[in-house]
Coordinates of C-alpha atoms and ligand atoms in Angstrom, one line a residue:
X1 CA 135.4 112.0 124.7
X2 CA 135.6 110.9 121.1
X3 CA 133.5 113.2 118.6
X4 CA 129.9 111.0 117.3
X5 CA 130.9 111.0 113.5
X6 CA 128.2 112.2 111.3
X7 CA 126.3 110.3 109.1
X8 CA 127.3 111.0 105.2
X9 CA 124.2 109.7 103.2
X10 CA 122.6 113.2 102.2
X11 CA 125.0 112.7 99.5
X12 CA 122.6 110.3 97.8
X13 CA 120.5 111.0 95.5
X14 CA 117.1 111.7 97.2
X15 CA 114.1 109.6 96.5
X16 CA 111.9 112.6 96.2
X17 CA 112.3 114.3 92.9
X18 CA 115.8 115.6 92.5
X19 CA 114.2 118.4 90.5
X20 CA 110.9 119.7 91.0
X21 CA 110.0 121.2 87.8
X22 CA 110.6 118.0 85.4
X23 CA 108.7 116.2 88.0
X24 CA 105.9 118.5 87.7
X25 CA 106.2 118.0 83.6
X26 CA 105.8 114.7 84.0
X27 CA 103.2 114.4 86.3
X28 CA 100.8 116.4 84.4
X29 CA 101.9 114.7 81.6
X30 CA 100.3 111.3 83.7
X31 CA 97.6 113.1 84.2
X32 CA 96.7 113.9 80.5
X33 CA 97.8 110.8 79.7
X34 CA 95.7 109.1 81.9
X35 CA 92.5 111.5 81.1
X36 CA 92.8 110.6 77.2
X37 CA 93.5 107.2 78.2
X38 CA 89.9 107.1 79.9
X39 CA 87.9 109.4 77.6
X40 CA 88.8 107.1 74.6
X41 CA 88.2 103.7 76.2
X42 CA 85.2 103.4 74.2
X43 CA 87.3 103.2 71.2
X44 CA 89.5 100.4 72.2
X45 CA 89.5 96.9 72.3
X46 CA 87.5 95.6 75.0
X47 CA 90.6 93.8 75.8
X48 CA 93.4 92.2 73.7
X49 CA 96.0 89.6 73.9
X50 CA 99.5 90.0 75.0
X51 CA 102.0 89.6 72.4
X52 CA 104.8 87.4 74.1
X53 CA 107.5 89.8 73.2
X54 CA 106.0 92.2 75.7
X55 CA 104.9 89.5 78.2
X56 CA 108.6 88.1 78.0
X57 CA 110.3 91.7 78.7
X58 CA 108.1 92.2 82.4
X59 CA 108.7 89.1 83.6
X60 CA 112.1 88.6 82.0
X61 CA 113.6 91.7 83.1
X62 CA 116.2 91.8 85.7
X63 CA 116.3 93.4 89.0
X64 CA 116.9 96.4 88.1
X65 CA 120.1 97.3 90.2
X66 CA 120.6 101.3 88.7
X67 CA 117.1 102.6 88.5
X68 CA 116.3 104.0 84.5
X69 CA 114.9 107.4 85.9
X70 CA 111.1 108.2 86.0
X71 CA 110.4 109.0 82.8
X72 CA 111.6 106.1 81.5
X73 CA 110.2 104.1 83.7
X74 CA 106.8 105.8 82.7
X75 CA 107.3 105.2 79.0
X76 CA 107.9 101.1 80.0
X77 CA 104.3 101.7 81.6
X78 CA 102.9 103.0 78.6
X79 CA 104.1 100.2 76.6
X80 CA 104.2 97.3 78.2
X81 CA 101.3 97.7 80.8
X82 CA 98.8 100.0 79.6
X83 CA 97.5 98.6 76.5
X84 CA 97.1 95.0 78.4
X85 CA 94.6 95.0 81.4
X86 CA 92.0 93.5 82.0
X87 CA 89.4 95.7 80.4
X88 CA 87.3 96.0 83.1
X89 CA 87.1 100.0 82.5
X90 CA 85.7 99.1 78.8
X91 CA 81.6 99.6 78.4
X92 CA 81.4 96.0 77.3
X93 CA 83.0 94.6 80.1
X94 CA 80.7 92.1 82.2
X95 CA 83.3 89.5 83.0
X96 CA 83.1 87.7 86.4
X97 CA 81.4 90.6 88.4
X98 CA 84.4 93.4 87.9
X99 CA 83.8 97.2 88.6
X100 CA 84.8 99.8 86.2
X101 CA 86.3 102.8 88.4
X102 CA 85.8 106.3 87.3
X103 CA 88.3 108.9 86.6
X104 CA 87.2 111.0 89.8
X105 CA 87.5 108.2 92.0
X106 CA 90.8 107.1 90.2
X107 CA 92.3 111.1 91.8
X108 CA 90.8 110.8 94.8
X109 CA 93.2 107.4 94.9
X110 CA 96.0 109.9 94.3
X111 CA 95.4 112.2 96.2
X112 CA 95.3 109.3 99.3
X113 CA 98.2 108.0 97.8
X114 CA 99.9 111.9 98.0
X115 CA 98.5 112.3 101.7
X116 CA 100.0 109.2 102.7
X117 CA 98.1 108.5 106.3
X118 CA 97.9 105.7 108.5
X119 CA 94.3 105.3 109.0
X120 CA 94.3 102.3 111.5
X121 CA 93.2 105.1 114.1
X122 CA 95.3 108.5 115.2
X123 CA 93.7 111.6 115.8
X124 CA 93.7 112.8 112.2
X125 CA 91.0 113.5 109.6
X126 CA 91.0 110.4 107.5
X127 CA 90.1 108.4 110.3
X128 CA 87.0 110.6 110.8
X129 CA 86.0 110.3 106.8
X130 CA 86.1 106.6 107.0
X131 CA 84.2 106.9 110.0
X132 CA 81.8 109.2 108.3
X133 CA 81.6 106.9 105.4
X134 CA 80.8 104.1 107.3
X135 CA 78.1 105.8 109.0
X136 CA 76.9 106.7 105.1
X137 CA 77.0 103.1 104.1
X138 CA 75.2 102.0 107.0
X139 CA 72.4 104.0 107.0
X140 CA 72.3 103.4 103.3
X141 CA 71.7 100.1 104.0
X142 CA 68.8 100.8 106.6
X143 CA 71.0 99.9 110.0
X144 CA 69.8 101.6 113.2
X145 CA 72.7 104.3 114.5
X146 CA 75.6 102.9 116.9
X147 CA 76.1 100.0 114.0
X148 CA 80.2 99.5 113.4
X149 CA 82.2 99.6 110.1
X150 CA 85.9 99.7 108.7
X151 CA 86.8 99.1 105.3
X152 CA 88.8 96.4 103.2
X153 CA 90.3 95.4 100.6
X154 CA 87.3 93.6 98.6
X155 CA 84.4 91.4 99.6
X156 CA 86.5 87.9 100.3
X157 CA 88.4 90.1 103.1
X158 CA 84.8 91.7 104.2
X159 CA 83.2 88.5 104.4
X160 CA 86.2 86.2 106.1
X161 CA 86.1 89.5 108.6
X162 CA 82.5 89.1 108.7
X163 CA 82.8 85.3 109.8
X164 CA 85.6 85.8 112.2
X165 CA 83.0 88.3 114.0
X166 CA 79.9 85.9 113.9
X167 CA 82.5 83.5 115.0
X168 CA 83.5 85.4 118.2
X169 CA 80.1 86.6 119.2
X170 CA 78.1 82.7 118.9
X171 CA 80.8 80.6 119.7
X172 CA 79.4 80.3 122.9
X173 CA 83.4 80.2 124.3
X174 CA 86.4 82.5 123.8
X175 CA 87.7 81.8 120.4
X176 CA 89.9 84.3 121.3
X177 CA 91.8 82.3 123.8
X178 CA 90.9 79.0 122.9
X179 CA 91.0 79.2 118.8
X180 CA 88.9 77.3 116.8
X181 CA 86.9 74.7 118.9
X182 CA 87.1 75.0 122.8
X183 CA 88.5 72.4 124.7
X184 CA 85.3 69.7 124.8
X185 CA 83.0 72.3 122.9
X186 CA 80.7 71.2 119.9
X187 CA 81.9 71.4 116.2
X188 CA 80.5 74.9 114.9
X189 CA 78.7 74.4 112.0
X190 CA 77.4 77.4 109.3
X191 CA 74.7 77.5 106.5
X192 CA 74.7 78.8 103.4
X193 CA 73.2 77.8 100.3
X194 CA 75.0 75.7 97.4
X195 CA 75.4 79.0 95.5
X196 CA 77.5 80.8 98.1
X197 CA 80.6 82.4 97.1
X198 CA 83.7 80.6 96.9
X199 CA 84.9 82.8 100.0
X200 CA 83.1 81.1 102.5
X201 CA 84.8 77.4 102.1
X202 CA 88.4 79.9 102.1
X203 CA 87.1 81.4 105.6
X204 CA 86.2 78.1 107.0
X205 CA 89.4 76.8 106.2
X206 CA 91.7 79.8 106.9
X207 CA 89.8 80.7 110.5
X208 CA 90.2 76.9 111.6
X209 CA 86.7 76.1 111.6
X210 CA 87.0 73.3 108.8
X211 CA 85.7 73.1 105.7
X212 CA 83.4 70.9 107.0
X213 CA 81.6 73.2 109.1
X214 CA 79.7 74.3 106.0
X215 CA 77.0 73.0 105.5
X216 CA 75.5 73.4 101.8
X217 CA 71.9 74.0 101.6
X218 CA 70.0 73.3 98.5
X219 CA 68.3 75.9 96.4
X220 CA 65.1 76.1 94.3
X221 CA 64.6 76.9 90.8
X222 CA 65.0 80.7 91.3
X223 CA 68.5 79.8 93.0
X224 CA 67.3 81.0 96.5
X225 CA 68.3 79.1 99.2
X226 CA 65.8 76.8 100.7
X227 CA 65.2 78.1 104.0
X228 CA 62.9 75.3 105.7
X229 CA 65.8 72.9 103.9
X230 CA 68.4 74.8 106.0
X231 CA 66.0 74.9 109.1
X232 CA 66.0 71.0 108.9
X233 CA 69.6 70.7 108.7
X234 CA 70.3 73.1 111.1
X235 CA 67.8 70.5 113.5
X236 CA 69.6 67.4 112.5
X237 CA 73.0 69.0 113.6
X238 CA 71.8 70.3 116.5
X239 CA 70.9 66.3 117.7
X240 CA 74.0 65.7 116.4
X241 CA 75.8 67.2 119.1
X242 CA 77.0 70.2 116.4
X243 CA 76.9 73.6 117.5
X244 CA 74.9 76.0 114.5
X245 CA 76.4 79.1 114.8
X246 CA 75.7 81.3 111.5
X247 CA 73.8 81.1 108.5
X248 CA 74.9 83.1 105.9
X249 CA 72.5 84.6 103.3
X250 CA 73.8 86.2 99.7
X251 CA 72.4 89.5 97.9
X252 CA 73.4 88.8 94.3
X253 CA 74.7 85.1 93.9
X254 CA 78.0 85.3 91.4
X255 CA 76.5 82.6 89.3
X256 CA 72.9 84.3 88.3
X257 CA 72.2 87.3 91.0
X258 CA 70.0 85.7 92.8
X259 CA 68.8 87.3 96.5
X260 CA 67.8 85.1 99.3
X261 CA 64.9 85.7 101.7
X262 CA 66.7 88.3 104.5
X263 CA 63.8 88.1 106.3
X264 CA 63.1 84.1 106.2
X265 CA 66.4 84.0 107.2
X266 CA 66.4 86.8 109.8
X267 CA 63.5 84.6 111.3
X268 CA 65.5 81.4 112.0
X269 CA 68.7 83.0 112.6
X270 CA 66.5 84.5 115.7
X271 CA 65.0 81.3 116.6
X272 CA 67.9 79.4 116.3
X273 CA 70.2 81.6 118.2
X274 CA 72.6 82.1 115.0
X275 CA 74.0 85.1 113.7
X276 CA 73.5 86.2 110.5
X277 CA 75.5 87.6 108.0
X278 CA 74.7 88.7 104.9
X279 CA 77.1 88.6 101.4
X280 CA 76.1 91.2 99.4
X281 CA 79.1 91.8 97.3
X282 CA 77.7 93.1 94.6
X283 CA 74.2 92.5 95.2
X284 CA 73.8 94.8 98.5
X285 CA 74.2 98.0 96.3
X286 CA 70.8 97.3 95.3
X287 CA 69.7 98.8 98.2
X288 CA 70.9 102.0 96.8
X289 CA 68.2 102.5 94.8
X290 CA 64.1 103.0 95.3
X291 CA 63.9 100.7 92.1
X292 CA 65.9 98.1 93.0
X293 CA 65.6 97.7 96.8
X294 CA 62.9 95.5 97.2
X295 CA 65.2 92.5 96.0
X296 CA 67.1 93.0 99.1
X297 CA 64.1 93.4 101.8
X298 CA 65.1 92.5 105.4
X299 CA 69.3 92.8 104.3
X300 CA 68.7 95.4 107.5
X301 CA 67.6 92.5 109.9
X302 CA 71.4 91.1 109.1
X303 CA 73.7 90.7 112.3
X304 CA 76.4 91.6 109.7
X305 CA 76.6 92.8 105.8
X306 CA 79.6 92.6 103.9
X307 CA 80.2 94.5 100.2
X308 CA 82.2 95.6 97.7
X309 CA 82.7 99.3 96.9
X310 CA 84.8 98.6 94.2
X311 CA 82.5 96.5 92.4
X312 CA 78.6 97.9 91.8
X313 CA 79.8 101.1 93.9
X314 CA 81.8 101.8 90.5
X315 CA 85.4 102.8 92.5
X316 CA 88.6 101.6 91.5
X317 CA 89.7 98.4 93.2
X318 CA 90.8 98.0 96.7
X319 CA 87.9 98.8 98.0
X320 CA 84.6 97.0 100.2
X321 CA 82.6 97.3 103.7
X322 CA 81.9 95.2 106.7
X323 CA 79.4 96.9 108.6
X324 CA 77.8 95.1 111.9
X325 CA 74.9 96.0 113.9
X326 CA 76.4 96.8 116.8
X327 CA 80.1 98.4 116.9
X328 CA 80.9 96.1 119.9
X329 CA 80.6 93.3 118.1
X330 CA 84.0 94.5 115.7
X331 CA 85.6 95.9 119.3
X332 CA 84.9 92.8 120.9
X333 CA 86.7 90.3 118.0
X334 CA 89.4 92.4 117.1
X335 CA 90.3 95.1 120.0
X336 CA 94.0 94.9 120.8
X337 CA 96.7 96.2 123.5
X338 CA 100.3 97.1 123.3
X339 CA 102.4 99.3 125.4
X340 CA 103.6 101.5 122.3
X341 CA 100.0 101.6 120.8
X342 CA 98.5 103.2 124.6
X343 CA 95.9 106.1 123.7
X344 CA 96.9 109.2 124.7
X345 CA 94.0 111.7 126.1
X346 CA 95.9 114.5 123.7
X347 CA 98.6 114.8 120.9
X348 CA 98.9 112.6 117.4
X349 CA 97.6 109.2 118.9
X350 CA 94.7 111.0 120.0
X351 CA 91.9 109.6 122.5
X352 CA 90.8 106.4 120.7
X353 CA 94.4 105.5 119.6
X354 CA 94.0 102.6 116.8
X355 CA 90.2 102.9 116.3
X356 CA 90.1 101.1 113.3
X357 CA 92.7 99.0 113.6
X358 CA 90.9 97.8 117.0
X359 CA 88.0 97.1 114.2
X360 CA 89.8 94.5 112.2
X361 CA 92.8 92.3 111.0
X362 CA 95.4 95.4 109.5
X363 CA 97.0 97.8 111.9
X364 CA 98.3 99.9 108.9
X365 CA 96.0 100.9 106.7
X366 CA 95.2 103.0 103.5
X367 CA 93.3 105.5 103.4
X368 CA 90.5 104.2 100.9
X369 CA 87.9 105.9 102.6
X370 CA 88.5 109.1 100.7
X371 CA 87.1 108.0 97.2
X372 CA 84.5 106.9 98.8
X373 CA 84.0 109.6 100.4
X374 CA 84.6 112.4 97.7
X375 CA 82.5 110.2 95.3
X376 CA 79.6 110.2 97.6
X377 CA 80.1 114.3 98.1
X378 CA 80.4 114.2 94.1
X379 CA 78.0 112.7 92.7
X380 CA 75.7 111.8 95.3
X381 CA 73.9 108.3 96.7
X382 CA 70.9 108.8 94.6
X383 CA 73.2 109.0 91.3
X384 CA 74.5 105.8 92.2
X385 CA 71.5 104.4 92.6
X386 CA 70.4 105.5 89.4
X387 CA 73.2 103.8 87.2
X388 CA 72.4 100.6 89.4
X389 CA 68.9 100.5 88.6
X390 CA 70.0 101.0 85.4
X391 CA 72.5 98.0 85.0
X392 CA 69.5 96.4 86.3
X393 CA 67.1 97.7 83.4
X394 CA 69.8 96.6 81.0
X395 CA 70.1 93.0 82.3
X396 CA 66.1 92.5 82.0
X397 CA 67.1 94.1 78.5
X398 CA 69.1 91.6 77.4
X399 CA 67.3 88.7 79.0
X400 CA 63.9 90.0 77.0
X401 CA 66.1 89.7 73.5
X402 CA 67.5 86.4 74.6
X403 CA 64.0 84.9 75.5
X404 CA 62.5 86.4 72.0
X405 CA 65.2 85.1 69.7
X406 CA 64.7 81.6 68.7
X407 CA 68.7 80.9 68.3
X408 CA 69.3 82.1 71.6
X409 CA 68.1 80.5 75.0
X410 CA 68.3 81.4 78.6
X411 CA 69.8 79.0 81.4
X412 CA 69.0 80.9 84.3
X413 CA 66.1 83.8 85.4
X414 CA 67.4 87.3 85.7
X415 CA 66.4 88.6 88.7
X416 CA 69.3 91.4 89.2
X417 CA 72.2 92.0 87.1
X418 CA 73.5 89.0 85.5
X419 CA 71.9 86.9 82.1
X420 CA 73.3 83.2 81.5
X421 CA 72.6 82.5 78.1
X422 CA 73.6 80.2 74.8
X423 CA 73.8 80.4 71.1
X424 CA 71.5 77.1 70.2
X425 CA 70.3 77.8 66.8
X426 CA 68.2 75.6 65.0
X427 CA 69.7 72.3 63.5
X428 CA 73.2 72.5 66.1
X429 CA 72.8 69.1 68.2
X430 CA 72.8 69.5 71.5
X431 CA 76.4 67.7 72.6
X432 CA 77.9 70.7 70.5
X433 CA 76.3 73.7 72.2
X434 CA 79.0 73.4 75.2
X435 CA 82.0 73.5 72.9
X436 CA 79.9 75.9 70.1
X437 CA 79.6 78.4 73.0
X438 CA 83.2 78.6 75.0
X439 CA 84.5 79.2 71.4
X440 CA 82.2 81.6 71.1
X441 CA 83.1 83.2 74.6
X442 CA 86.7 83.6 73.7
X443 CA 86.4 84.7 70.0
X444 CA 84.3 87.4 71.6
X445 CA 87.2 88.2 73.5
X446 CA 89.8 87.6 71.8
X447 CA 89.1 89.7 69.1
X448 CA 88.1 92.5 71.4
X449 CA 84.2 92.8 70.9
X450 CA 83.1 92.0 74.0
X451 CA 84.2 90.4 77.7
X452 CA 81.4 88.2 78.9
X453 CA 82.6 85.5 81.1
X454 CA 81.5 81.7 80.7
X455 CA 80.1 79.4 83.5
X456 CA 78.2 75.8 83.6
X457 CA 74.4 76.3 84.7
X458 CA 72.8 72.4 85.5
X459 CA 75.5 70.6 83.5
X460 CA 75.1 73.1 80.6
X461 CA 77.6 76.5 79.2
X462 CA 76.9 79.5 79.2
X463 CA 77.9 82.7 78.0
X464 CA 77.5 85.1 81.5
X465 CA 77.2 88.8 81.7
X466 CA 77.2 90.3 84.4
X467 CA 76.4 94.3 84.5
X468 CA 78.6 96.1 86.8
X469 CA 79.3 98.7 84.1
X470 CA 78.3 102.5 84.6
X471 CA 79.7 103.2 81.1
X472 CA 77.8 100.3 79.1
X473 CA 74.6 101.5 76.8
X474 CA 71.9 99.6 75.9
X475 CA 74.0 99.7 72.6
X476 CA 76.6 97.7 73.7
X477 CA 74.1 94.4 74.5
X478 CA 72.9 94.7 70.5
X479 CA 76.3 94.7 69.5
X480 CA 76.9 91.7 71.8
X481 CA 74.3 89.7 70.5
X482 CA 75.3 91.0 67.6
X483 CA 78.8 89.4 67.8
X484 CA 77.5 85.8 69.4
X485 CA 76.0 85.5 66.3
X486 CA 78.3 86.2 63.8
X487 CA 80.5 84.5 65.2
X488 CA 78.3 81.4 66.1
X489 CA 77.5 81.6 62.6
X490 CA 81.1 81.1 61.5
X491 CA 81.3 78.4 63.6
X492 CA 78.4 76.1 62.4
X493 CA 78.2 77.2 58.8
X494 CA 80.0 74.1 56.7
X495 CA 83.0 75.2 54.9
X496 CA 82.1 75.5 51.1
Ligands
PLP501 C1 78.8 87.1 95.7 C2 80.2 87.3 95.9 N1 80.8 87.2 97.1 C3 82.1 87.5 97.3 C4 82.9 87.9 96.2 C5 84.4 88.2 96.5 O1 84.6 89.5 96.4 P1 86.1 90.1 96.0 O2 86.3 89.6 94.6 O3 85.9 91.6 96.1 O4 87.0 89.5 97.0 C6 82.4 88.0 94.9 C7 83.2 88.3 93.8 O5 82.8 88.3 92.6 C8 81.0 87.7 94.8 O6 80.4 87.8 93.5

């Protein structure tokens, strides 16, 4: 019998620090490095360009065959990433609808990262925070107890997850099996007003129901969805032969933060036999707080609420909740079987086996439950609540200077978080103010003042802010206004 020759690789050099101390230098020099690096965002740039040396050496670079060692690699980061994100972490950052993070939440992210685990299930104490933590969210949001959760990546992941559930459990035939449409079945058909998301045409598309199976319901002036609109609708498809299967309501619409009525909504859904699911993105946090709940009355009455954690929930990215009413309803969509994934009564793959990956789309999974978790155990729901209410405060703020100043005018009504406004002093024609105010936008920018975002509000720009920022002062929205101005007058005084 010939000898079974011995593998030779523990030669290499090990992936794991070849020496423990430098490693430890450097880590804690990460660590102070990062902690400066957040204490002194305030005195930064909001954000700032790229010069295109440093764009050219990332994406120039080759592979790197022979790594350059850790530290090295570190100073690269400093230099060539750090300066350049975003700036969502900045206090006068109310691009798009971004979160900001916090430098707690940022270890907790570490410390998963450290632990490593595979939370689609196992019998193992991550699963039971996320468990716990859904439990948290969903009582935060006023569901009854045996209501279901896992968490995501963001709110387009949330919602599509969201759909693919409604989908399942008013089909009215086993998507399942059958995909899409079942053999002879009605077209499904969903409601949601003109202001939805842009993830809801994306889940209709990517889950095979069609883009046209939206159906786009109008909205009134206060950007609400017209419910008896999407009651008639909802008739006329029914004669059709169509099959209405979900409406879909929003908490915080991404162009002015408008709510529609949950319980309106809740009342047809009902009557009509539909599910309903609820985006709340950003806007569901509102529930967080005794100030701000009443804009999302009856969100509780929702068959299913999506939202982002790592948006108003102030966590770093990566992070956002599907809850449903019922766990059975996640079981029923997305339970799987395999020989190697059998639960075991005892041992690693414990009695519920892949509990969360029987919950949803990934059967690996990270474990982003824990700065949710340690945040919560932190600081506390009520705190949270508190710095919501008081983005809120600081949008009605803003909208109160807008609507006083006679340069400035508003485009839309504030009812949450977000202002839509223009620079339209006196004596600037009106076919100018488009132009006058996406210069405006990125000279703000650009030179590091501020990061509002622009959109078009009926056919007209405007400069949009929307306050997902725990660091931001009421200081910061002067100094905004503050910069619109100087710069608008830059832009419309005649060169002498
Ligand atoms: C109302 C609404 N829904 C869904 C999303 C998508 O969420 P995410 O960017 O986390 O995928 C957003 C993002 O801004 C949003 O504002």
């Amino acid at each position: 019998m010939t000898a079974t020759p011995r593998p030779t690789d523990d030669a290499l050099p090990p992936l794991d620090p070849a020496d423990w101390e430098a490693f430890r230098a450097l880590a804690h020099r990460m660590v102070d490095d990062s902690i400066d690096f957040l204490r002194d965002v305030r005195e930064r740039p909001a954000w700032q360009p790229m010069p295109d040396a440093v764009r050219d050496r990332i994406l120039h670079e080759p592979l790197p065959r022979t790594g350059q060692g850790d530290v090295s690699s570190y100073e690269d980061f400093l230099h060539l990433v750090r300066p350049y994100p975003n700036g969502n972490i900045h206090p006068r950052f109310w691009g798009w609808v971004m979160g900001t993070g916090t430098p707690q939440s940022a270890m907790a992210d570490f410390l998963a990262s450290v632990l490593n685990p595979n939370v689609g299930g196992l019998e193992q104490a991550p699963k039971y925070v996320e468990q716990v933590v859904v439990r948290w969210l969903a009582e935060a949001m006023g569901y009854p107890s045996g209501a279901g959760g896992i968490l995501m990546s963001g709110g387009t992941m949330a919602n599509v997850i969201g759909l693919a559930v409604a989908r399942r459990r008013r089909a009215g035939f086993d998507v399942r099996a059958s995909g899409g449409h079942g053999a002879g079945e009605p077209r499904l058909t969903l409601y949601a007003s003109t202001e939805v998301h842009g993830w809801l045409a994306k889940a209709c598309d990517f889950l095979g129901l069609g883009t046209e199976a939206f159906r786009r319901v109008p909205v009134g002036d206060d950007f609400r969805v017209d419910v008896d609109a999407m009651a008639r609708m909802i008739a006329e498809d029914r004669a059709a032969g169509q099959h209405p299967c979900c409406i879909i309501g929003t908490a915080g619409t991404v162009q002015t933060g408008a709510t529609d009525d949950f319980d309106a909504l809740a009342d047809l859904a009902a009557r009509e036999g539909c599910w309903f699911h609820v985006d709340g993105a950003f806007g569901a946090m509102a529930a967080l707080s005794p100030e701000t709940s009443p804009t999302v009355r009856g969100i509780a009455r929702a068959d299913s609420i999506a939202f982002d954690l790592h948006k108003w929930g102030y966590l770093p990215f990566g992070v956002a909740a599907l809850l449903t009413r019922s766990d059975a309803d996640l079981v029923d969509t997305f339970a799987m079987q395999a020989a190697y994934l059998a639960a075991e009564p005892r041992g690693t793959f414990g009695s519920e086996g892949i509990y969360f990956a029987s919950r949803g789309i990934e059967l690996t999974r990270r474990f982003s439950a824990l700065k949710v978790w340690m945040t919560l155990k932190a600081s506390g729901l009520d705190l949270l609540g508190a710095h919501i209410a008081r983005n809120v405060r600081q949008a009605t703020y803003l909208d109160a200077l807008v609507q006083a100043a006679p340069d400035l005018e508003s485009l839309a009504p504030t009812p949450l978080n977000l202002v839509n406004f223009r620079y339209a002093p006196a004596g600037v024609a009106a076919d100018r103010l488009d132009a006058l105010n996406r210069e405006i936008l990125l000279r703000l920018q650009e030179r590091g003042i501020a990061v509002p975002s622009g959109t078009t509000i009926h056919g007209r720009y405007a400069i949009r802010v929307a306050i997902t920022n725990h660091r931001s002062t009421a200081a910061d929205f002067d100094a905004l206004l503050a910069g619109v101005r100087a710069i608008g007058a830059e832009l419309t005084t005649p060169s002498s």
